[in-house]
Tab-separated table of C-alpha atoms in Angstrom:
chain	number	residue	atom	x	y	z
L	1	MET	CA	28.553	5.868	-26.724
L	2	ALA	CA	26.887	6.632	-23.390
L	3	THR	CA	24.531	9.596	-23.230
L	4	SER	CA	25.220	12.362	-20.744
L	5	SER	CA	21.556	12.437	-19.669
L	6	LYS	CA	20.976	12.709	-15.944
L	7	ILE	CA	17.574	11.032	-16.224
L	8	LEU	CA	17.035	7.384	-17.121
L	9	SER	CA	13.357	6.999	-17.898
L	10	LEU	CA	11.458	4.025	-19.260
L	11	SER	CA	8.162	5.136	-17.725
L	12	GLY	CA	5.049	3.723	-19.292
L	13	LYS	CA	6.761	1.726	-22.049
L	14	GLY	CA	5.008	-1.485	-21.012
L	15	LEU	CA	8.185	-3.531	-21.358
L	16	LYS	CA	8.388	-7.115	-20.122
L	17	LEU	CA	11.982	-7.399	-19.013
L	18	ASP	CA	12.704	-10.927	-17.856
L	19	THR	CA	16.401	-11.432	-18.432
L	20	ARG	CA	19.622	-9.521	-18.381
L	21	ALA	CA	19.580	-9.501	-22.160
L	22	ASP	CA	16.138	-7.881	-22.094
L	23	ILE	CA	17.118	-4.913	-19.930
L	24	GLU	CA	20.733	-4.254	-20.801
L	25	PRO	CA	20.026	-2.556	-24.169
L	26	TRP	CA	17.869	-0.050	-22.247
L	27	LEU	CA	20.584	0.637	-19.674
L	28	LYS	CA	23.625	0.621	-21.908
L	29	PRO	CA	23.113	4.131	-23.399
L	30	TYR	CA	23.368	5.668	-19.926
L	31	ASP	CA	26.424	6.545	-17.912
L	32	PRO	CA	25.597	5.487	-14.347
L	33	THR	CA	28.065	7.996	-12.871
L	34	VAL	CA	25.963	10.930	-14.087
L	35	VAL	CA	22.442	9.552	-13.708
L	36	GLU	CA	20.515	11.392	-10.970
L	37	ALA	CA	17.041	9.937	-11.481
L	38	VAL	CA	15.732	6.548	-12.575
L	39	HIS	CA	12.060	6.194	-13.595
L	40	LEU	CA	10.939	2.661	-14.500
L	41	GLY	CA	7.215	2.678	-13.741
L	42	GLY	CA	4.824	0.891	-16.045
L	43	ASN	CA	7.166	-1.962	-16.940
L	44	THR	CA	7.593	-5.380	-15.394
L	45	LEU	CA	10.937	-6.767	-14.266
L	46	GLY	CA	11.890	-10.354	-13.577
L	47	VAL	CA	14.574	-11.501	-11.150
L	48	GLU	CA	17.435	-11.570	-13.639
L	49	ALA	CA	16.493	-8.182	-15.110
L	50	SER	CA	16.279	-6.741	-11.595
L	51	GLN	CA	19.733	-8.058	-10.792
L	52	ALA	CA	21.122	-6.392	-13.929
L	53	LEU	CA	19.378	-3.186	-12.915
L	54	ALA	CA	20.872	-3.517	-9.451
L	55	GLU	CA	24.370	-3.710	-10.927
L	56	PHE	CA	23.675	-0.454	-12.808
L	57	LEU	CA	22.350	1.215	-9.657
L	58	GLN	CA	25.395	0.064	-7.756
L	59	LYS	CA	27.591	2.025	-10.130
L	60	THR	CA	25.680	5.287	-9.682
L	61	THR	CA	27.439	8.020	-7.697
L	62	VAL	CA	24.974	10.936	-7.792
L	63	LEU	CA	21.617	9.135	-7.810
L	64	LYS	CA	18.877	11.142	-6.130
L	65	ILE	CA	15.577	9.577	-7.189
L	66	ALA	CA	14.802	5.881	-7.562
L	67	ASP	CA	11.301	5.758	-8.972
L	68	LEU	CA	10.494	2.051	-9.059
L	69	ALA	CA	6.715	2.211	-8.792
L	70	ASP	CA	4.723	-0.436	-10.685
L	71	ILE	CA	7.576	-2.648	-11.846
L	72	PHE	CA	6.339	-6.095	-10.815
L	73	THR	CA	2.955	-6.442	-12.525
L	74	GLY	CA	2.279	-10.089	-13.288
L	75	ARG	CA	5.270	-11.355	-11.346
L	76	LEU	CA	5.028	-14.362	-9.027
L	77	ILE	CA	5.185	-13.879	-5.299
L	78	SER	CA	8.300	-16.065	-5.350
L	79	GLU	CA	10.038	-13.681	-7.793
L	80	ILE	CA	9.391	-10.374	-6.053
L	81	PRO	CA	11.507	-10.895	-2.886
L	82	LEU	CA	14.564	-11.852	-4.970
L	83	ALA	CA	14.121	-8.893	-7.263
L	84	LEU	CA	13.533	-6.503	-4.378
L	85	THR	CA	16.593	-7.782	-2.528
L	86	ALA	CA	18.841	-7.084	-5.453
L	87	ILE	CA	17.488	-3.556	-6.020
L	88	CYS	CA	17.271	-2.470	-2.381
L	89	ASP	CA	20.713	-3.843	-1.539
L	90	ALA	CA	22.140	-1.826	-4.399
L	91	LEU	CA	20.585	1.338	-2.977
L	92	LYS	CA	21.288	0.954	0.707
L	93	ASP	CA	24.705	2.655	0.619
L	94	LYS	CA	23.704	5.521	-1.671
L	95	THR	CA	24.302	8.658	0.370
L	96	THR	CA	23.064	10.897	-2.429
L	97	LEU	CA	19.643	9.220	-2.604
L	98	VAL	CA	16.744	11.527	-1.710
L	99	GLU	CA	13.674	9.534	-2.766
L	100	LEU	CA	12.630	5.901	-3.077
L	101	ASN	CA	9.295	5.135	-4.677
L	102	LEU	CA	8.051	1.540	-4.560
L	103	SER	CA	4.352	2.335	-4.891
L	104	ASP	CA	1.908	0.182	-6.823
L	105	ASN	CA	3.973	-2.966	-6.381
L	106	ALA	CA	1.747	-5.626	-4.867
L	107	PHE	CA	4.453	-7.363	-2.827
L	108	GLY	CA	2.225	-7.603	0.258
L	109	GLY	CA	3.267	-8.338	3.806
L	110	ARG	CA	5.090	-11.501	2.822
L	111	SER	CA	7.661	-9.715	0.680
L	112	VAL	CA	8.617	-6.684	2.754
L	113	GLU	CA	11.743	-8.119	4.415
L	114	PRO	CA	14.042	-7.233	1.467
L	115	ILE	CA	13.276	-3.535	2.056
L	116	VAL	CA	14.261	-3.634	5.720
L	117	PRO	CA	18.069	-3.396	5.297
L	118	PHE	CA	17.621	-0.335	3.092
L	119	LEU	CA	15.262	1.417	5.488
L	120	THR	CA	17.520	0.676	8.454
L	121	HIS	CA	20.928	1.237	6.898
L	122	ASN	CA	20.371	4.133	4.475
L	123	ARG	CA	19.825	7.205	6.595
L	124	SER	CA	20.318	9.717	3.793
L	125	PHE	CA	17.014	9.346	1.965
L	126	GLN	CA	14.286	11.898	2.738
L	127	VAL	CA	11.195	10.695	0.874
L	128	LEU	CA	9.643	7.228	1.086
L	129	LYS	CA	6.690	6.339	-1.130
L	130	LEU	CA	4.943	3.055	-0.455
L	131	ASN	CA	1.435	3.527	-1.777
L	132	ASN	CA	-0.831	0.625	-2.692
L	133	ASN	CA	1.465	-2.241	-1.832
L	134	GLY	CA	-0.990	-4.501	0.024
L	135	LEU	CA	1.151	-4.415	3.155
L	136	GLY	CA	-1.515	-5.303	5.684
L	137	PRO	CA	-0.987	-4.770	9.431
L	138	ALA	CA	1.878	-7.306	9.635
L	139	GLY	CA	3.822	-5.829	6.724
L	140	GLY	CA	3.181	-2.348	8.070
L	141	VAL	CA	4.709	-3.295	11.453
L	142	VAL	CA	7.829	-4.669	9.785
L	143	LEU	CA	8.460	-1.506	7.825
L	144	ALA	CA	7.570	0.832	10.688
L	145	ASN	CA	9.953	-1.040	12.969
L	146	ALA	CA	12.711	-0.732	10.359
L	147	LEU	CA	12.182	3.040	10.308
L	148	LEU	CA	12.178	3.071	14.115
L	149	GLU	CA	15.521	1.273	14.176
L	150	SER	CA	16.874	3.780	11.622
L	151	ALA	CA	15.888	6.652	13.912
L	152	ARG	CA	17.542	4.974	16.882
L	153	LEU	CA	20.761	4.430	14.934
L	154	SER	CA	20.826	8.060	13.820
L	155	LYS	CA	20.327	9.231	17.394
L	156	ALA	CA	23.068	6.894	18.631
L	157	THR	CA	25.559	8.523	16.258
L	158	GLY	CA	24.408	12.017	17.122
L	159	HIS	CA	22.802	12.693	13.762
L	160	LYS	CA	19.412	14.164	13.047
L	161	SER	CA	17.120	12.055	10.880
L	162	ASN	CA	16.766	13.106	7.235
L	163	LEU	CA	13.350	11.510	6.763
L	164	HIS	CA	10.679	14.114	6.091
L	165	THR	CA	8.064	12.523	3.803
L	166	VAL	CA	6.202	9.235	4.155
L	167	ILE	CA	3.444	8.327	1.694
L	168	CYS	CA	1.854	5.028	2.631
L	169	GLY	CA	-1.799	4.925	1.576
L	170	ARG	CA	-4.107	2.129	0.433
L	171	ASN	CA	-2.172	-0.511	2.381
L	172	ARG	CA	-4.692	-1.839	4.923
L	173	LEU	CA	-2.391	-0.809	7.756
L	174	GLU	CA	-5.321	-0.808	10.191
L	175	ASP	CA	-5.031	-0.455	13.947
L	176	GLY	CA	-2.661	-3.396	14.032
L	177	SER	CA	0.250	-1.360	12.675
L	178	ALA	CA	-0.720	2.246	13.434
L	179	PRO	CA	0.995	2.283	16.867
L	180	ALA	CA	4.240	1.061	15.276
L	181	TRP	CA	4.085	3.843	12.693
L	182	ALA	CA	3.327	6.354	15.451
L	183	GLU	CA	6.390	5.242	17.394
L	184	ALA	CA	8.560	5.492	14.297
L	185	PHE	CA	7.308	8.977	13.460
L	186	ALA	CA	7.919	10.142	17.020
L	187	ALA	CA	11.441	8.707	17.019
L	188	HIS	CA	12.363	10.541	13.819
L	189	GLY	CA	10.627	13.779	14.826
L	190	THR	CA	11.395	15.246	11.434
L	191	LEU	CA	8.310	14.498	9.398
L	192	ILE	CA	7.011	17.320	7.197
L	193	ASP	CA	4.610	15.418	4.925
L	194	VAL	CA	2.652	12.323	6.040
L	195	ARG	CA	-0.013	10.761	3.805
L	196	MET	CA	-1.745	7.579	4.914
L	197	PRO	CA	-5.185	7.592	3.254
L	198	GLN	CA	-7.480	4.586	2.921
L	199	ASN	CA	-5.801	2.315	5.416
L	200	GLY	CA	-8.753	1.147	7.509
L	201	ILE	CA	-7.249	2.762	10.589
L	202	ARG	CA	-9.916	3.181	13.292
L	203	MET	CA	-10.109	5.300	16.390
L	204	LYS	CA	-7.473	3.444	18.454
L	205	GLY	CA	-4.916	3.668	15.673
L	206	ILE	CA	-5.857	7.276	14.841
L	207	THR	CA	-5.265	8.226	18.447
L	208	ALA	CA	-1.849	6.597	18.437
L	209	LEU	CA	-0.876	8.449	15.269
L	210	ALA	CA	-1.907	11.761	16.772
L	211	HIS	CA	0.416	11.210	19.721
L	212	GLY	CA	3.305	10.085	17.513
L	213	LEU	CA	2.998	12.889	15.008
L	214	ALA	CA	2.776	15.451	17.797
L	215	LYS	CA	6.530	14.949	18.137
L	216	CYS	CA	7.017	16.245	14.589
L	217	SER	CA	6.867	19.986	15.120
L	218	GLU	CA	7.680	20.817	11.489
L	219	LEU	CA	4.706	18.926	10.074
L	220	GLN	CA	3.117	20.764	7.118
L	221	HIS	CA	0.976	18.274	5.210
L	222	ILE	CA	-1.284	15.542	6.626
L	223	ASP	CA	-3.546	13.258	4.617
L	224	LEU	CA	-5.570	10.675	6.528
L	225	GLN	CA	-8.547	10.494	4.207
L	226	ASP	CA	-10.885	7.539	4.638
L	227	ASN	CA	-9.788	6.438	8.097
L	228	THR	CA	-12.045	6.634	11.131
L	229	PHE	CA	-11.769	9.239	13.910
L	230	THR	CA	-14.958	8.395	15.901
L	231	GLU	CA	-16.813	5.209	16.744
L	232	ASP	CA	-20.327	4.768	18.139
L	233	GLY	CA	-20.370	8.193	19.705
L	234	ALA	CA	-16.853	7.884	21.176
L	235	THR	CA	-14.582	10.783	20.162
L	236	SER	CA	-11.181	10.039	21.650
L	237	GLY	CA	-9.636	10.091	18.197
L	238	LEU	CA	-10.926	13.603	17.538
L	239	GLU	CA	-9.801	14.754	20.971
L	240	ALA	CA	-6.295	13.399	20.480
L	241	TRP	CA	-5.926	15.144	17.144
L	242	THR	CA	-7.341	18.372	18.535
L	243	GLU	CA	-4.755	18.272	21.274
L	244	SER	CA	-1.979	17.678	18.752
L	245	LEU	CA	-2.951	20.530	16.376
L	246	ARG	CA	-0.893	23.162	18.177
L	247	SER	CA	2.190	20.972	17.844
L	248	TRP	CA	2.155	21.805	14.117
L	249	PRO	CA	2.476	25.606	13.639
L	250	GLU	CA	3.598	25.123	10.023
L	251	LEU	CA	0.604	22.937	8.999
L	252	HIS	CA	-0.780	24.114	5.658
L	253	THR	CA	-2.666	21.125	4.266
L	254	LEU	CA	-5.045	18.837	6.139
L	255	ASN	CA	-7.091	16.141	4.441
L	256	LEU	CA	-9.652	14.546	6.742
L	257	SER	CA	-12.305	13.689	4.162
L	258	ASP	CA	-14.349	10.521	4.797
L	259	CYS	CA	-13.073	10.331	8.389
L	260	VAL	CA	-16.418	10.314	10.313
L	261	LEU	CA	-15.635	13.562	12.125
L	262	SER	CA	-19.282	13.971	13.020
L	263	SER	CA	-21.981	11.357	13.483
L	264	ASP	CA	-25.134	13.440	13.825
L	265	GLY	CA	-24.308	16.954	12.686
L	266	GLU	CA	-22.526	18.046	15.848
L	267	VAL	CA	-19.573	20.384	15.400
L	268	PRO	CA	-16.350	18.327	15.653
L	269	VAL	CA	-14.080	19.663	18.403
L	270	LEU	CA	-11.147	19.488	15.974
L	271	LEU	CA	-12.862	21.910	13.581
L	272	SER	CA	-13.686	24.218	16.482
L	273	ALA	CA	-10.000	24.386	17.295
L	274	LEU	CA	-9.071	25.109	13.684
L	275	ALA	CA	-11.748	27.787	13.411
L	276	LEU	CA	-10.425	29.494	16.506
L	277	GLY	CA	-6.887	29.687	15.170
L	278	SER	CA	-4.951	26.594	16.187
L	279	ASN	CA	-3.132	26.505	12.817
L	280	THR	CA	-3.075	29.927	11.227
L	281	LYS	CA	-0.993	28.899	8.180
L	282	LEU	CA	-3.582	26.368	7.002
L	283	HIS	CA	-4.389	26.969	3.323
L	284	THR	CA	-5.998	23.670	2.277
L	285	LEU	CA	-8.685	21.926	4.316
L	286	GLN	CA	-10.456	18.859	2.918
L	287	LEU	CA	-13.579	17.751	4.803
L	288	GLN	CA	-15.690	15.818	2.333
L	289	ASN	CA	-18.337	13.386	3.547
L	290	ASN	CA	-18.114	13.947	7.306
L	291	ASN	CA	-21.824	14.439	8.208
L	292	LEU	CA	-21.204	18.142	8.714
L	293	GLU	CA	-24.208	20.458	8.971
L	294	THR	CA	-24.953	24.165	9.100
L	295	ARG	CA	-23.668	24.565	12.666
L	296	THR	CA	-20.178	23.725	11.459
L	297	PHE	CA	-20.548	25.920	8.386
L	298	SER	CA	-21.637	28.791	10.645
L	299	LEU	CA	-18.538	28.428	12.804
L	300	LEU	CA	-16.269	28.363	9.742
L	301	ALA	CA	-18.045	31.404	8.281
L	302	GLN	CA	-17.646	33.383	11.482
L	303	ASN	CA	-13.901	32.871	11.437
L	304	ILE	CA	-13.134	32.679	7.681
L	305	SER	CA	-11.740	36.249	7.648
L	306	THR	CA	-9.868	36.089	10.941
L	307	SER	CA	-8.466	32.830	12.315
L	308	LEU	CA	-8.811	31.175	8.894
L	309	ALA	CA	-7.414	34.093	6.881
L	310	SER	CA	-4.805	31.908	5.158
L	311	LEU	CA	-7.337	29.356	3.934
L	312	LYS	CA	-7.501	29.135	0.129
L	313	LYS	CA	-9.151	25.784	-0.549
L	314	LEU	CA	-12.004	24.250	1.423
L	315	GLU	CA	-13.695	20.988	0.326
L	316	LEU	CA	-17.116	20.290	1.786
L	317	GLN	CA	-18.655	17.941	-0.790
L	318	TYR	CA	-21.063	15.199	0.337
L	319	ASN	CA	-21.980	16.852	3.644
L	320	ASP	CA	-25.460	17.881	4.734
L	321	GLN	CA	-25.572	21.343	3.193
L	322	GLU	CA	-28.567	23.217	1.860
L	323	GLU	CA	-28.366	24.987	-1.472
L	324	ASP	CA	-29.201	28.408	0.042
L	325	ASP	CA	-27.026	28.113	3.156
L	326	GLU	CA	-25.929	31.698	3.825
L	327	HIS	CA	-22.875	30.496	5.768
L	328	LEU	CA	-21.580	28.672	2.712
L	329	ASP	CA	-22.161	31.813	0.656
L	330	THR	CA	-20.106	33.831	3.151
L	331	ILE	CA	-17.261	31.284	3.014
L	332	ALA	CA	-17.333	31.110	-0.763
L	333	LEU	CA	-17.215	34.886	-1.167
L	334	SER	CA	-14.371	35.300	1.295
L	335	LEU	CA	-12.274	32.597	-0.334
L	336	LYS	CA	-12.945	34.007	-3.811
L	337	GLN	CA	-11.792	37.438	-2.721
L	338	ARG	CA	-8.422	35.999	-1.697
L	339	GLY	CA	-8.052	33.879	-4.831
L	340	GLY	CA	-9.305	30.684	-3.232
L	341	LYS	CA	-12.356	28.473	-3.674
L	342	LEU	CA	-15.012	26.567	-1.780
L	343	TYR	CA	-15.939	23.184	-3.203
L	344	THR	CA	-19.427	21.880	-2.439
L	345	THR	CA	-20.176	19.698	-5.454
L	346	GLU	CA	-18.482	16.824	-7.266
L	347	GLU	CA	-18.531	18.773	-10.545
L	348	GLU	CA	-16.360	21.540	-9.068
L	349	GLU	CA	-13.793	18.988	-7.919
L	350	GLU	CA	-13.703	17.259	-11.332
L	351	GLU	CA	-13.139	20.582	-13.069
L	352	GLU	CA	-10.184	21.337	-10.828
L	353	GLU	CA	-8.713	17.869	-11.326
L	354	GLU	CA	-8.898	18.344	-15.075
L	355	GLU	CA	-7.170	21.698	-14.811
L	356	GLU	CA	-4.459	20.280	-12.580
L	357	GLN	CA	-3.882	17.350	-14.927
L	358	LYS	CA	-3.578	19.674	-17.896
L	359	ALA	CA	-1.124	21.871	-16.017
L	360	GLU	CA	0.952	18.832	-14.997
L	361	GLU	CA	1.039	17.563	-18.580
L	362	GLU	CA	2.139	20.971	-19.832
L	363	GLU	CA	4.839	21.157	-17.187
L	364	ALA	CA	6.057	17.641	-18.017
L	365	ALA	CA	6.211	18.492	-21.709
L	366	ALA	CA	8.098	21.700	-20.954
L	367	GLN	CA	10.605	19.851	-18.776
L	368	GLU	CA	11.099	17.188	-21.460
L	369	GLU	CA	11.699	19.866	-24.092
L	370	LYS	CA	14.119	21.620	-21.774
L	371	ALA	CA	16.023	18.387	-21.222
L	372	LYS	CA	16.180	17.775	-24.990
L	373	GLN	CA	17.606	21.245	-25.534
L	374	LYS	CA	20.355	20.524	-23.035
L	375	GLU	CA	21.274	17.275	-24.719
L	376	PRO	CA	24.090	17.751	-27.251
L	377	THR	CA	22.986	16.792	-30.744
L	378	ALA	CA	25.052	14.790	-33.193
L	379	THR	CA	25.803	18.033	-35.017
L	380	ASP	CA	26.970	19.677	-31.772
L	381	LYS	CA	29.222	16.717	-31.009
L	382	ALA	CA	30.674	16.770	-34.537
L	383	ALA	CA	31.299	20.518	-34.299
L	384	ASP	CA	33.015	20.099	-30.936
L	385	ALA	CA	35.161	17.310	-32.279
L	386	LEU	CA	36.145	19.426	-35.282
L	387	ALA	CA	36.965	22.344	-33.025
L	388	ASP	CA	39.160	20.138	-30.895
L	389	LEU	CA	40.918	18.823	-33.983
L	390	LEU	CA	41.527	22.328	-35.369
L	391	GLY	CA	42.818	23.441	-31.991
L	392	LYS	CA	45.566	20.869	-32.258
L	393	VAL	CA	46.730	22.042	-35.688
L	394	ASN	CA	49.894	24.190	-35.685
L	395	ILE	CA	50.435	26.525	-38.620
L	396	ASN	CA	54.071	27.541	-38.979
L	397	SER	CA	54.644	30.771	-40.862
């Protein structure tokens, strides 16, 4: 008998599912017409198993989340395109789908084509997660162009794009694909959350992204950690981003750690703009390892209680700070008074990460327990069946 569970989860089971016979016992207990979320990360699927999964996905009618991260470990490069084609084709007409997560699947630039029909045709999904896929510049261009075509098709039919979150880090996108992503973002104009850390994007690509994202006036969260904003004294990347800051009045989180914002301790023009109030809703600012010195800390301290009054979290680890820097003391005290925190050492960051992980684990356990409580037990089902049976009995007096 099929369970009424809305969540199909095999996360972390370490299953090697090669054939239809391997995966069907795991799918059979679920009614696809009620499943809203599928989580399969931490298993490995072959072509035949993926085709069986696709048939299940095709039958879903209320699916919202397709979490298919890390499902091809150990698979041949010849297998992955066939498996991806089956899965993505099954999802491309799902108008209820909100999120697709294909992170941590090393399909690389050679295997991205199967995703294109989904990205182009399905204009209902809102969240796209493609983290650590080894796309490279060529693969990045293919996917960005697919998103661009999707935006054009939406516009042609008079509909606003639904896309608001793109997470595409650790993919070696580089300058070769950054302009294509910028054009896609600008065409959609609806991005709220964009995270593209560790992509080897240098100043030319960073500048293009600034111009593209400037068209997304609702942007709230930007993560470009470990890309390069300046080169050999040239600062056009910084200048482009400084110019774009005022396009994002809702911006609350900005991660520019490891981005070479300063080369020799000079105050980055972008931080001057932030300190003077370009984005007054900013509550999280991450600036690790940017060659920042006391001049920048002084500017931040001068404005921490005025233009930066919403700031709660400021990360300054691995910059050129002195232990007794009074400006850092001023910032730390101000943030503490509003329930925030200044991070200047690795130990502080590790402590917070441990606390966050513990909180996430507790939340996950609570959600799992809540889901179990909602599931009818065998006793409940038996009682319901007995009640139904008794309800059909007529007693004639």
